Amino acid sequence: MRGSGSRRQFGTRRRDWVLGALLLVALALAYAINAASALVVLYPRAVAAVHALPALPAIRAGQTVLVVSPHPDDESLCCGGLIAGAVQAGAQVYVVWVTSGDGFELDSALLDRTLRPRLGATQKLGRRRMDEGAAAAAALGVPAGHLTFLGYPDGALLRMWRSPDPVRSPHTGTLRVPYTRALSPGAVYTALNLRRDLGSVLDRVRPDLVLLPSTSDAHPDHVATSLFTQALLGNAAGPPAPATGSCTAAWNGRCPRDCTRASRC
């Protein structure tokens, strides 16, 4: 029998090894997600494809830049430095978010402190992520009047691209845009309506430069965002976007009528 002052050494129980293994997995994921060197190690072909593209010319004062972001946070993760640099250079920067990011049910569970978040909780998350996206854009120097949320269904954009029929959100359960802050509240989740809303942003902004996801991205929403945008730009049959992460394909030209080729950001 052990004395009350004795201490158990780590590794004497199976639980210790399980916790240690989980910690190693977490560290490996943190490296893969955050370390720039991980891109070269994990995605060598994608990195080579990006570096084979011509470099994006410096953004100048007087230019207009539009960032097409699938979810709130993609605009900052992919293009935060470029956005801040463009603003400092005197360019006009706009951001449009296609979804409100309401599909992260684990986040909803943590915010509501429940294992089974209800449908209303995911909409609450969407509103919160919209606020966070706007705050991030403000920190990068983008005026509030240059921000647009479309509110289409997180996790269902590729289904919308493939079908003309209405699509139900797999996370909020709605068939319509539920956010009053969105460009078209109450719009039915159809490809036609998404094209109309995104097209209206392109027509209003008339950007010189459009930043959008790659069609080689692993995330279906990112792929669909790129396809919808390219189709509106009249460039659906043009060159492939670079095989890398979000918002790294750039189209130069006074859009949407005369966009040219992809560049490396």
Short mmCIF file of C-alpha atoms in Angstrom, two decimals, residues 46-177:
data_model
loop_
_atom_site.label_atom_id
_atom_site.label_comp_id
_atom_site.label_asym_id
_atom_site.label_seq_id
_atom_site.Cartn_x
_atom_site.Cartn_y
_atom_site.Cartn_z
CA ALA A 46 0.78 22.28 -55.01
CA VAL A 47 3.62 24.54 -53.90
CA ALA A 48 5.47 23.89 -57.17
CA ALA A 49 2.33 24.68 -59.18
CA VAL A 50 1.88 28.00 -57.37
CA HIS A 51 5.50 29.04 -57.85
CA ALA A 52 5.22 28.26 -61.56
CA LEU A 53 2.62 31.02 -61.91
CA PRO A 54 3.70 34.60 -62.65
CA ALA A 55 3.95 36.76 -59.56
CA LEU A 56 1.11 39.18 -58.89
CA PRO A 57 2.13 42.73 -59.84
CA ALA A 58 2.25 45.25 -57.02
CA ILE A 59 -1.13 46.77 -56.22
CA ARG A 60 -1.19 50.50 -56.91
CA ALA A 61 -3.12 53.50 -55.64
CA GLY A 62 -6.42 53.93 -57.41
CA GLN A 63 -6.94 50.24 -58.12
CA THR A 64 -9.98 48.36 -56.88
CA VAL A 65 -9.53 44.91 -55.31
CA LEU A 66 -12.34 42.45 -54.55
CA VAL A 67 -11.79 39.47 -52.24
CA VAL A 68 -14.37 36.71 -52.73
CA SER A 69 -14.34 34.73 -49.49
CA PRO A 70 -16.26 31.45 -48.99
CA HIS A 71 -16.49 31.87 -45.19
CA PRO A 72 -15.69 34.54 -42.62
CA ASP A 73 -11.96 34.03 -41.80
CA ASP A 74 -10.90 32.91 -45.30
CA GLU A 75 -10.33 36.53 -46.30
CA SER A 76 -7.82 36.99 -43.47
CA LEU A 77 -6.19 33.55 -43.58
CA CYS A 78 -5.46 33.78 -47.27
CA CYS A 79 -5.13 37.45 -48.03
CA GLY A 80 -4.75 39.42 -44.79
CA GLY A 81 -1.29 40.73 -45.61
CA LEU A 82 -2.25 41.52 -49.19
CA ILE A 83 -5.40 43.37 -48.06
CA ALA A 84 -3.47 45.49 -45.56
CA GLY A 85 -0.76 46.22 -48.13
CA ALA A 86 -3.33 47.19 -50.77
CA VAL A 87 -5.06 49.59 -48.37
CA GLN A 88 -1.71 51.15 -47.44
CA ALA A 89 -0.87 51.51 -51.14
CA GLY A 90 -4.05 53.53 -51.65
CA ALA A 91 -6.19 50.87 -53.34
CA GLN A 92 -9.91 50.42 -52.67
CA VAL A 93 -10.50 46.96 -51.17
CA TYR A 94 -13.86 45.20 -51.00
CA VAL A 95 -14.77 41.85 -49.44
CA VAL A 96 -17.78 39.64 -50.19
CA TRP A 97 -18.52 36.54 -48.09
CA VAL A 98 -20.55 33.86 -49.86
CA THR A 99 -21.57 32.00 -46.67
CA SER A 100 -21.77 33.13 -43.05
CA GLY A 101 -19.76 30.18 -41.75
CA ASP A 102 -22.70 28.64 -39.88
CA GLY A 103 -21.63 25.05 -40.59
CA PHE A 104 -19.07 24.62 -37.82
CA GLU A 105 -21.26 22.61 -35.45
CA LEU A 106 -18.41 21.89 -33.01
CA ASP A 107 -17.99 25.65 -32.58
CA SER A 108 -21.74 25.96 -31.99
CA ALA A 109 -21.54 23.23 -29.37
CA LEU A 110 -18.70 24.97 -27.56
CA LEU A 111 -20.36 28.38 -27.66
CA ASP A 112 -23.69 27.00 -26.39
CA ARG A 113 -21.99 24.51 -24.02
CA THR A 114 -23.98 21.59 -25.32
CA LEU A 115 -23.22 18.35 -27.13
CA ARG A 116 -26.24 18.80 -29.40
CA PRO A 117 -26.49 22.34 -30.73
CA ARG A 118 -29.93 23.20 -32.08
CA LEU A 119 -30.53 24.73 -35.49
CA GLY A 120 -30.89 28.17 -33.93
CA ALA A 121 -27.42 27.81 -32.43
CA THR A 122 -25.83 27.49 -35.86
CA GLN A 123 -27.56 30.68 -37.02
CA LYS A 124 -26.28 32.36 -33.88
CA LEU A 125 -22.81 31.18 -34.84
CA GLY A 126 -23.32 32.57 -38.35
CA ARG A 127 -24.18 36.01 -36.96
CA ARG A 128 -21.17 35.89 -34.68
CA ARG A 129 -18.83 34.93 -37.51
CA MET A 130 -20.21 37.74 -39.64
CA ASP A 131 -19.36 40.16 -36.83
CA GLU A 132 -15.88 38.65 -36.56
CA GLY A 133 -15.33 38.88 -40.31
CA ALA A 134 -16.34 42.54 -40.32
CA ALA A 135 -14.08 43.24 -37.33
CA ALA A 136 -11.13 41.53 -39.03
CA ALA A 137 -11.71 43.53 -42.22
CA ALA A 138 -11.86 46.75 -40.21
CA ALA A 139 -8.55 45.87 -38.53
CA LEU A 140 -7.04 45.45 -42.01
CA GLY A 141 -8.32 48.89 -43.02
CA VAL A 142 -11.35 47.95 -45.13
CA PRO A 143 -14.30 50.37 -44.67
CA ALA A 144 -17.61 48.93 -43.44
CA GLY A 145 -19.31 50.10 -46.64
CA HIS A 146 -17.01 47.84 -48.66
CA LEU A 147 -18.22 44.64 -46.97
CA THR A 148 -21.01 42.37 -48.25
CA PHE A 149 -22.43 39.17 -46.79
CA LEU A 150 -24.50 36.91 -49.06
CA GLY A 151 -25.53 34.33 -46.41
CA TYR A 152 -25.73 31.22 -48.62
CA PRO A 153 -25.54 27.74 -47.00
CA ASP A 154 -22.24 26.71 -45.49
CA GLY A 155 -21.38 23.19 -46.66
CA ALA A 156 -23.80 23.18 -49.61
CA LEU A 157 -22.33 25.52 -52.24
CA LEU A 158 -21.07 22.74 -54.48
CA ARG A 159 -24.54 21.13 -54.47
CA MET A 160 -25.95 24.50 -55.53
CA TRP A 161 -23.42 24.70 -58.36
CA ARG A 162 -24.45 21.26 -59.62
CA SER A 163 -28.23 21.67 -59.39
CA PRO A 164 -30.74 24.44 -60.25
CA ASP A 165 -33.10 23.23 -57.52
CA PRO A 166 -33.39 24.84 -54.08
CA VAL A 167 -30.95 23.46 -51.51
CA ARG A 168 -31.59 23.10 -47.78
CA SER A 169 -28.77 24.11 -45.46
CA PRO A 170 -27.34 20.97 -43.83
CA HIS A 171 -26.61 22.93 -40.66
CA THR A 172 -29.32 25.56 -40.13
CA GLY A 173 -32.07 23.55 -41.81
CA THR A 174 -33.29 26.60 -43.74
CA LEU A 175 -34.07 26.97 -47.43
CA ARG A 176 -33.58 30.74 -47.45
CA VAL A 177 -30.99 33.29 -46.36
#
